[in-house]
Amino acid sequence: MKLNCRLGVRSVALFAFAWAASAVAETADVRIQKGVNAKGAQTVETRSVELEKVSETCYRFRLAKEAIPADAVVVEVVPSFMTAVRGDAGYWIAPRGELGRFTRDSGRWTTDVYNNHLIMPYFGFKTAAGMATCWIRGLRFESEVRLEIKNGAYEFFPRLRVAKMGCRPYENWVLEFRNLGSEADYSEAARFFRDTRLKAGEIVPLTEKMKTREEVAYLKDTFTARLPIFCSKPRQPGDQTPDTEPPVKVHYLPSQAERLMEDLKAAGVEKMEFCASGWTTGGYDGRFPAFFPCAEEIGGDEAIRKLAATAKRLGYRLGLQSAYTAAFRISPRWSEDIVCKNPDGSLLRGETYWCGGDTYRACVGRVSELFLDEDMKSWKSLGLTGANYLDVFTAISPCPCS
């Protein structure tokens, strides 16, 4: 069956939905949580709405950005077909592959950790009625996926984190629901998501990238091996200063990596790509978003340049690991201007501490604007031929800069 569920541009007022008529209506409970009232209880407004029927298997919910209440804490949309009770056959499956069955009496699961772990705006719910999916098409980075279990009753739904946005909504909140059929499972749901994005040109397959990018074509016959961390400071909480910064300890030298490459070549390994970490100033995760000069403890720029030359001579490739999503106060590039802000203007901290001390979330746009061109020239000067690995981008959601 060919499914057609195109997004429209029609705006609707809150709770004044004019859905297309359908023989069998699908409904959802819309819950708006606001602040605590005078009695100390959370204020919640709930309304059952009929979803817009786009096709026999596709329904849509759309809330205009102008209609999202400014005093809302969250807005939740709980479709009737994403509910179950303890003992039902089936499961819920989240964007990162987390899967649970209907076996509990109470509990909660959410992506709202580490600045919202919603890596893909897509999740599913399998019951006897079919494989239901939800694709968050608007305000995806402001949305959360949430599971609530109370007295054995399951609800799996998207949630708009209005109070955490720090600004007025910049686009409509659009949710696209589908039933892929009773025979479908999570693999069918994944294929639909992938194939839809491929047809839209949102994803370029590696087979296509190989045609124009030689570094991608090289990897079709081998894989990337991570070298041991060259050097690092110990992980300690707190902000570091020049007076309190721990010393860098060397774990593995570029010259040792050169010998490893020579041994692999002698053993008949013709192709290999290597990724080096802990090469930066201050060692591994030591002074982000500063990377250069290369750590003097392992021989500085010249040692990395020599390692890259050895890799190239042997027919191998070398790339470097770095990250633009974190900032440490010990960094020579530190400025509050490059750090993301909470709605109240305070600095947005990371979830933990690393070798550079307490982590702050860097504004990727600002950091790229200030430093990327300079860093690209520095990387190029090292003679690297492999692909550089920019860490974390597929592990966390983007953080709001302000």
Short mmCIF file of C-alpha atoms in Angstrom, two decimals:
data_model
loop_
_atom_site.label_atom_id
_atom_site.label_comp_id
_atom_site.label_asym_id
_atom_site.label_seq_id
_atom_site.Cartn_x
_atom_site.Cartn_y
_atom_site.Cartn_z
CA MET A 1 0.00 0.00 0.00
CA LYS A 2 1.35 3.41 -0.93
CA LEU A 3 1.10 5.78 2.01
CA ASN A 4 0.71 9.49 1.56
CA CYS A 5 1.03 11.80 4.55
CA ARG A 6 2.28 15.18 3.40
CA LEU A 7 2.60 18.03 5.83
CA GLY A 8 0.29 20.97 5.35
CA VAL A 9 0.63 24.56 6.39
CA ARG A 10 -2.84 25.16 7.88
CA SER A 11 -2.74 26.72 11.36
CA VAL A 12 -5.24 25.88 14.07
CA ALA A 13 -6.14 27.48 17.37
CA LEU A 14 -5.55 25.53 20.53
CA PHE A 15 -8.34 23.01 21.10
CA ALA A 16 -10.20 24.32 18.05
CA PHE A 17 -9.16 21.59 15.66
CA ALA A 18 -11.03 21.18 12.39
CA TRP A 19 -10.03 17.66 11.50
CA ALA A 20 -10.97 15.96 8.25
CA ALA A 21 -14.04 13.77 8.62
CA SER A 22 -13.40 10.04 8.88
CA ALA A 23 -15.54 6.97 9.16
CA VAL A 24 -13.47 5.65 12.06
CA ALA A 25 -12.06 8.48 14.13
CA GLU A 26 -8.73 8.18 15.91
CA THR A 27 -8.43 10.30 19.02
CA ALA A 28 -5.78 11.59 21.37
CA ASP A 29 -5.80 13.19 24.79
CA VAL A 30 -4.09 16.57 24.79
CA ARG A 31 -2.80 17.55 28.22
CA ILE A 32 -1.38 20.96 29.01
CA GLN A 33 0.51 21.19 32.27
CA LYS A 34 0.89 24.63 33.74
CA GLY A 35 2.26 25.90 37.02
CA VAL A 36 1.38 24.91 40.56
CA ASN A 37 -1.88 26.41 41.85
CA ALA A 38 -2.55 27.97 45.26
CA LYS A 39 -3.18 24.54 46.76
CA GLY A 40 0.20 23.26 45.60
CA ALA A 41 -1.21 21.01 42.87
CA GLN A 42 -0.10 20.92 39.25
CA THR A 43 -2.63 22.57 36.96
CA VAL A 44 -3.50 20.28 34.03
CA GLU A 45 -5.95 20.99 31.22
CA THR A 46 -7.08 17.90 29.30
CA ARG A 47 -9.13 17.61 26.14
CA SER A 48 -9.85 14.69 23.83
CA VAL A 49 -9.37 15.63 20.17
CA GLU A 50 -9.97 13.85 16.90
CA LEU A 51 -6.83 13.47 14.82
CA GLU A 52 -6.74 14.62 11.21
CA LYS A 53 -7.11 11.64 8.91
CA VAL A 54 -4.71 11.93 5.97
CA SER A 55 -5.03 8.36 4.67
CA GLU A 56 -6.31 5.01 5.89
CA THR A 57 -3.11 4.53 7.86
CA CYS A 58 -1.93 8.06 8.56
CA TYR A 59 -3.18 10.60 11.09
CA ARG A 60 -1.80 13.98 11.99
CA PHE A 61 -1.79 16.34 14.96
CA ARG A 62 -0.69 19.92 14.38
CA LEU A 63 -0.54 22.73 16.90
CA ALA A 64 0.22 26.19 15.53
CA LYS A 65 3.20 27.90 17.11
CA GLU A 66 1.04 30.93 17.94
CA ALA A 67 -1.40 28.71 19.84
CA ILE A 68 1.14 27.13 22.18
CA PRO A 69 0.40 28.68 25.59
CA ALA A 70 3.23 30.83 26.87
CA ASP A 71 2.46 29.77 30.44
CA ALA A 72 2.56 26.04 29.65
CA VAL A 73 5.24 23.86 31.20
CA VAL A 74 4.64 20.94 28.83
CA VAL A 75 2.08 19.84 26.25
CA GLU A 76 1.43 16.11 25.89
CA VAL A 77 -0.42 14.25 23.13
CA VAL A 78 -1.46 10.72 24.07
CA PRO A 79 -3.04 8.86 21.14
CA SER A 80 -5.51 6.11 22.00
CA PHE A 81 -3.57 3.58 19.90
CA MET A 82 -0.38 4.09 21.94
CA THR A 83 -1.86 2.77 25.18
CA ALA A 84 -1.82 -0.72 26.68
CA VAL A 85 -2.27 -2.56 29.96
CA ARG A 86 -0.01 -4.90 31.86
CA GLY A 87 -0.08 -8.36 30.27
CA ASP A 88 -0.88 -7.19 26.72
CA ALA A 89 1.17 -8.68 23.92
CA GLY A 90 3.56 -6.25 22.27
CA TYR A 91 6.16 -3.65 23.21
CA TRP A 92 7.22 -0.01 23.08
CA ILE A 93 10.41 0.96 21.25
CA ALA A 94 12.27 4.25 21.61
CA PRO A 95 14.53 6.19 19.20
CA ARG A 96 17.82 4.71 20.43
CA GLY A 97 16.48 1.16 20.32
CA GLU A 98 15.33 0.85 23.93
CA LEU A 99 12.52 -1.71 24.01
CA GLY A 100 10.17 -2.72 26.79
CA ARG A 101 7.22 -5.09 27.13
CA PHE A 102 4.02 -4.58 29.05
CA THR A 103 5.00 -6.30 32.29
CA ARG A 104 5.03 -3.59 34.96
CA ASP A 105 2.51 -1.98 37.26
CA SER A 106 4.24 1.38 37.51
CA GLY A 107 7.23 3.24 36.15
CA ARG A 108 8.50 5.94 33.85
CA TRP A 109 10.97 6.24 30.97
CA THR A 110 11.95 9.41 29.15
CA THR A 111 14.42 10.88 26.70
CA ASP A 112 14.61 14.00 28.89
CA VAL A 113 18.11 13.30 30.21
CA TYR A 114 21.46 14.77 29.09
CA ASN A 115 19.66 17.76 27.54
CA ASN A 116 17.07 15.41 26.02
CA HIS A 117 18.34 12.21 24.45
CA LEU A 118 15.94 12.38 21.49
CA ILE A 119 18.39 11.39 18.79
CA MET A 120 15.73 10.49 16.21
CA PRO A 121 12.26 12.08 16.23
CA TYR A 122 10.59 8.70 15.76
CA PHE A 123 9.27 5.90 17.99
CA GLY A 124 6.88 2.95 17.91
CA PHE A 125 4.27 1.01 19.83
CA LYS A 126 3.34 -2.58 18.97
CA THR A 127 0.03 -4.10 20.09
CA ALA A 128 -2.49 -6.55 18.67
CA ALA A 129 -4.00 -3.62 16.78
CA GLY A 130 -0.82 -3.12 14.77
CA MET A 131 2.55 -1.39 14.69
CA ALA A 132 1.90 2.28 15.47
CA THR A 133 4.59 4.91 14.92
CA CYS A 134 4.96 8.59 15.70
CA TRP A 135 7.19 10.91 13.69
CA ILE A 136 7.78 14.32 15.27
CA ARG A 137 7.86 16.61 12.25
CA GLY A 138 7.99 19.99 13.94
CA LEU A 139 9.85 21.28 17.02
CA ARG A 140 11.68 17.98 17.19
CA PHE A 141 14.51 19.38 19.32
CA GLU A 142 12.04 20.76 21.84
CA SER A 143 10.16 17.47 22.10
CA GLU A 144 10.55 14.55 24.45
CA VAL A 145 9.40 10.93 24.18
CA ARG A 146 7.87 9.67 27.41
CA LEU A 147 6.48 6.41 28.83
CA GLU A 148 4.18 6.52 31.84
CA ILE A 149 2.95 3.41 33.68
CA LYS A 150 0.31 3.81 36.39
CA ASN A 151 -1.65 0.93 37.92
CA GLY A 152 -0.61 -1.30 35.02
CA ALA A 153 -1.80 1.17 32.37
CA TYR A 154 0.77 2.20 29.73
CA GLU A 155 0.94 5.48 27.80
CA PHE A 156 3.68 6.21 25.26
CA PHE A 157 3.60 9.70 23.85
CA PRO A 158 5.41 12.83 22.61
CA ARG A 159 5.77 15.78 24.95
CA LEU A 160 6.59 19.38 24.07
CA ARG A 161 8.92 20.94 26.68
CA VAL A 162 7.60 24.49 26.44
CA ALA A 163 9.17 25.88 29.62
CA LYS A 164 12.63 24.60 28.67
CA MET A 165 12.67 26.22 25.25
CA GLY A 166 13.80 29.62 26.50
CA CYS A 167 12.04 31.35 23.60
CA ARG A 168 8.71 31.41 21.83
CA PRO A 169 8.09 28.43 19.52
CA TYR A 170 9.71 28.99 16.13
CA GLU A 171 7.58 26.51 14.15
CA ASN A 172 4.39 24.48 14.46
CA TRP A 173 4.39 21.28 16.52
CA VAL A 174 3.51 18.56 14.03
CA LEU A 175 3.06 14.88 14.88
CA GLU A 176 2.55 12.23 12.22
CA PHE A 177 1.03 8.93 13.39
CA ARG A 178 0.83 5.74 11.35
CA ASN A 179 -0.36 2.17 11.66
CA LEU A 180 1.94 -0.05 9.62
CA GLY A 181 -0.32 -3.09 10.06
CA SER A 182 -0.73 -6.03 12.41
CA GLU A 183 2.04 -8.01 10.70
CA ALA A 184 4.61 -5.23 10.95
CA ASP A 185 7.23 -5.06 13.70
CA TYR A 186 9.99 -2.65 14.71
CA SER A 187 12.10 -3.55 11.67
CA GLU A 188 9.28 -2.53 9.35
CA ALA A 189 8.96 0.74 11.28
CA ALA A 190 12.69 1.36 10.87
CA ARG A 191 12.56 0.61 7.14
CA PHE A 192 9.71 3.05 6.64
CA PHE A 193 11.63 5.84 8.41
CA ARG A 194 14.81 5.13 6.46
CA ASP A 195 13.14 4.74 3.05
CA THR A 196 11.07 7.90 3.47
CA ARG A 197 14.17 9.94 4.24
CA LEU A 198 16.10 8.36 1.37
CA LYS A 199 13.35 9.21 -1.13
CA ALA A 200 13.25 12.78 0.18
CA GLY A 201 17.01 13.14 -0.31
CA GLU A 202 17.57 13.76 3.40
CA ILE A 203 20.04 10.88 3.63
CA VAL A 204 22.83 10.23 1.14
CA PRO A 205 23.80 6.51 1.16
CA LEU A 206 27.44 5.58 1.50
CA THR A 207 27.26 3.97 -1.95
CA GLU A 208 26.55 7.42 -3.39
CA LYS A 209 29.14 9.20 -1.25
CA MET A 210 31.77 6.77 -2.50
CA LYS A 211 31.33 8.08 -6.03
CA THR A 212 32.57 11.57 -5.17
CA ARG A 213 34.49 11.21 -1.90
CA GLU A 214 37.64 9.16 -2.15
CA GLU A 215 38.07 8.95 1.64
CA VAL A 216 34.68 7.24 1.90
CA ALA A 217 35.47 4.84 -0.94
CA TYR A 218 38.69 3.84 0.84
CA LEU A 219 36.73 2.58 3.84
CA LYS A 220 34.62 0.14 1.86
CA ASP A 221 37.51 -2.33 2.01
CA THR A 222 38.50 -1.81 5.63
CA PHE A 223 37.45 -0.18 8.90
CA THR A 224 38.58 2.50 11.33
CA ALA A 225 40.66 1.37 14.31
CA ARG A 226 40.88 3.62 17.37
CA LEU A 227 44.43 3.99 18.64
CA PRO A 228 45.00 4.00 22.42
CA ILE A 229 44.62 7.40 24.05
CA PHE A 230 47.96 9.21 23.76
CA CYS A 231 47.72 11.26 26.94
CA SER A 232 45.23 12.64 29.44
CA LYS A 233 44.69 14.29 32.79
CA PRO A 234 42.78 12.41 35.52
CA ARG A 235 39.01 12.99 35.61
CA GLN A 236 38.20 15.31 38.50
CA PRO A 237 35.10 17.42 39.23
CA GLY A 238 35.30 21.20 39.45
CA ASP A 239 36.60 23.97 37.24
CA GLN A 240 40.34 23.93 36.53
CA THR A 241 42.67 26.93 36.55
CA PRO A 242 46.32 27.16 35.49
CA ASP A 243 47.21 26.66 39.17
CA THR A 244 44.93 23.66 39.78
CA GLU A 245 45.10 21.89 36.41
CA PRO A 246 46.35 18.31 36.95
CA PRO A 247 49.45 17.19 35.05
CA VAL A 248 49.06 15.33 31.77
CA LYS A 249 50.06 11.68 31.83
CA VAL A 250 51.35 9.92 28.72
CA HIS A 251 49.77 6.53 27.96
CA TYR A 252 50.86 5.81 24.40
CA LEU A 253 53.22 7.60 22.03
CA PRO A 254 52.83 8.34 18.32
CA SER A 255 56.10 6.49 17.77
CA GLN A 256 54.47 3.37 19.22
CA ALA A 257 51.58 3.83 16.80
CA GLU A 258 54.09 4.03 13.96
CA ARG A 259 55.57 0.67 14.99
CA LEU A 260 52.05 -0.80 15.14
CA MET A 261 51.43 0.34 11.59
CA GLU A 262 54.72 -1.13 10.40
CA ASP A 263 53.85 -4.47 12.05
CA LEU A 264 50.41 -4.56 10.46
CA LYS A 265 51.89 -3.86 7.05
CA ALA A 266 54.45 -6.62 7.53
CA ALA A 267 51.60 -8.97 8.47
CA GLY A 268 49.90 -8.31 5.14
CA VAL A 269 47.26 -5.76 6.13
CA GLU A 270 47.01 -3.56 3.05
CA LYS A 271 44.34 -1.08 4.09
CA MET A 272 43.55 0.43 7.47
CA GLU A 273 42.30 3.73 8.81
CA PHE A 274 43.33 4.87 12.28
CA CYS A 275 41.75 7.41 14.60
CA ALA A 276 44.00 9.06 17.18
CA SER A 277 42.69 10.53 20.43
CA GLY A 278 44.37 12.32 23.30
CA TRP A 279 46.55 14.28 20.89
CA THR A 280 45.21 17.70 21.81
CA THR A 281 46.57 20.39 24.06
CA GLY A 282 45.80 19.36 27.63
CA GLY A 283 45.37 15.73 26.54
CA TYR A 284 42.18 13.78 26.00
CA ASP A 285 39.06 15.91 26.67
CA GLY A 286 41.41 18.36 28.34
CA ARG A 287 40.85 21.89 27.04
CA PHE A 288 37.97 21.84 24.59
CA PRO A 289 37.20 23.65 22.37
CA ALA A 290 40.97 24.19 21.97
CA PHE A 291 42.92 21.43 20.23
CA PHE A 292 46.19 22.99 19.09
CA PRO A 293 49.05 22.90 19.47
CA CYS A 294 49.20 19.13 19.74
CA ALA A 295 50.11 17.93 23.22
CA GLU A 296 53.77 18.67 23.87
CA GLU A 297 53.90 15.64 26.21
CA ILE A 298 53.72 13.31 23.18
CA GLY A 299 56.00 15.32 20.91
CA GLY A 300 53.73 18.12 19.72
CA ASP A 301 52.71 18.85 16.14
CA GLU A 302 55.83 17.24 14.69
CA ALA A 303 55.08 13.84 16.26
CA ILE A 304 51.53 13.80 14.80
CA ARG A 305 52.84 15.03 11.44
CA LYS A 306 55.37 12.18 11.39
CA LEU A 307 52.70 9.64 12.32
CA ALA A 308 50.47 10.86 9.49
CA ALA A 309 53.39 10.60 7.04
CA THR A 310 54.11 7.03 8.15
CA ALA A 311 50.47 6.08 7.68
CA LYS A 312 50.45 7.58 4.18
CA ARG A 313 53.72 5.85 3.20
CA LEU A 314 52.27 2.48 4.20
CA GLY A 315 49.01 3.06 2.34
CA TYR A 316 47.07 3.70 5.55
CA ARG A 317 45.10 6.71 6.68
CA LEU A 318 45.08 8.72 9.89
CA GLY A 319 42.33 10.91 11.31
CA LEU A 320 41.96 12.68 14.65
CA GLN A 321 39.23 12.74 17.28
CA SER A 322 37.94 16.10 18.49
CA ALA A 323 34.73 17.64 19.84
CA TYR A 324 32.95 20.97 19.51
CA THR A 325 30.04 20.36 21.88
CA ALA A 326 31.87 20.92 25.18
CA ALA A 327 33.84 23.73 26.76
CA PHE A 328 36.07 23.83 29.84
CA ARG A 329 37.06 26.91 31.81
CA ILE A 330 40.71 25.84 31.53
CA SER A 331 40.55 26.19 27.74
CA PRO A 332 42.56 29.05 26.23
CA ARG A 333 39.45 29.65 24.11
CA TRP A 334 37.13 29.92 27.13
CA SER A 335 34.54 32.66 27.03
CA GLU A 336 30.97 32.71 28.28
CA ASP A 337 30.11 33.92 24.79
CA ILE A 338 30.66 30.41 23.42
CA VAL A 339 28.60 28.62 26.11
CA CYS A 340 24.92 27.71 25.76
CA LYS A 341 22.54 29.44 28.16
CA ASN A 342 19.59 28.25 30.20
CA PRO A 343 16.30 30.21 29.93
CA ASP A 344 17.32 32.21 33.02
CA GLY A 345 20.62 33.21 31.39
CA SER A 346 22.85 30.91 33.46
CA LEU A 347 25.48 28.76 31.76
CA LEU A 348 24.28 25.36 30.55
CA ARG A 349 26.38 22.67 32.17
CA GLY A 350 27.04 19.20 30.80
CA GLU A 351 25.87 16.05 32.53
CA THR A 352 29.19 15.26 34.19
CA TYR A 353 32.88 16.17 34.38
CA TRP A 354 35.73 15.01 32.17
CA CYS A 355 39.48 15.40 32.11
CA GLY A 356 39.13 19.16 31.69
CA GLY A 357 36.89 19.42 34.75
CA ASP A 358 33.23 20.39 34.85
CA THR A 359 31.68 20.42 31.39
CA TYR A 360 29.77 23.31 29.84
CA ARG A 361 27.72 22.89 26.68
CA ALA A 362 29.30 24.83 23.83
CA CYS A 363 27.20 26.71 21.32
CA VAL A 364 28.22 24.77 18.21
CA GLY A 365 27.27 27.58 15.86
CA ARG A 366 29.33 30.16 17.72
CA VAL A 367 32.32 27.85 18.20
CA SER A 368 32.29 26.91 14.52
CA GLU A 369 32.05 30.55 13.51
CA LEU A 370 35.02 31.52 15.66
CA PHE A 371 37.37 28.56 15.39
CA LEU A 372 36.52 26.08 12.62
CA ASP A 373 38.41 27.74 9.76
CA GLU A 374 41.52 28.09 11.90
CA ASP A 375 41.31 24.46 13.03
CA MET A 376 40.80 23.18 9.49
CA LYS A 377 44.04 24.85 8.45
CA SER A 378 45.85 23.33 11.43
CA TRP A 379 44.53 19.85 10.65
CA LYS A 380 45.57 20.24 7.03
CA SER A 381 49.09 21.26 8.06
CA LEU A 382 49.53 17.90 9.80
CA GLY A 383 49.24 16.00 6.51
CA LEU A 384 46.23 13.93 7.55
CA THR A 385 44.62 11.74 4.91
CA GLY A 386 41.91 10.04 6.99
CA ALA A 387 38.49 11.34 8.07
CA ASN A 388 38.43 13.40 11.24
CA TYR A 389 36.04 12.17 13.91
CA LEU A 390 33.95 14.95 15.45
CA ASP A 391 32.73 13.40 18.67
CA VAL A 392 29.32 13.47 20.36
CA PHE A 393 27.09 14.81 17.56
CA THR A 394 25.19 11.53 17.24
CA ALA A 395 25.10 10.93 21.01
CA ILE A 396 23.31 14.06 22.27
CA SER A 397 20.71 16.47 20.97
CA PRO A 398 21.76 19.99 19.99
CA CYS A 399 21.71 22.45 22.86
CA PRO A 400 20.07 25.88 22.53
CA CYS A 401 22.68 28.62 22.39
CA SER A 402 20.52 31.10 24.28
#
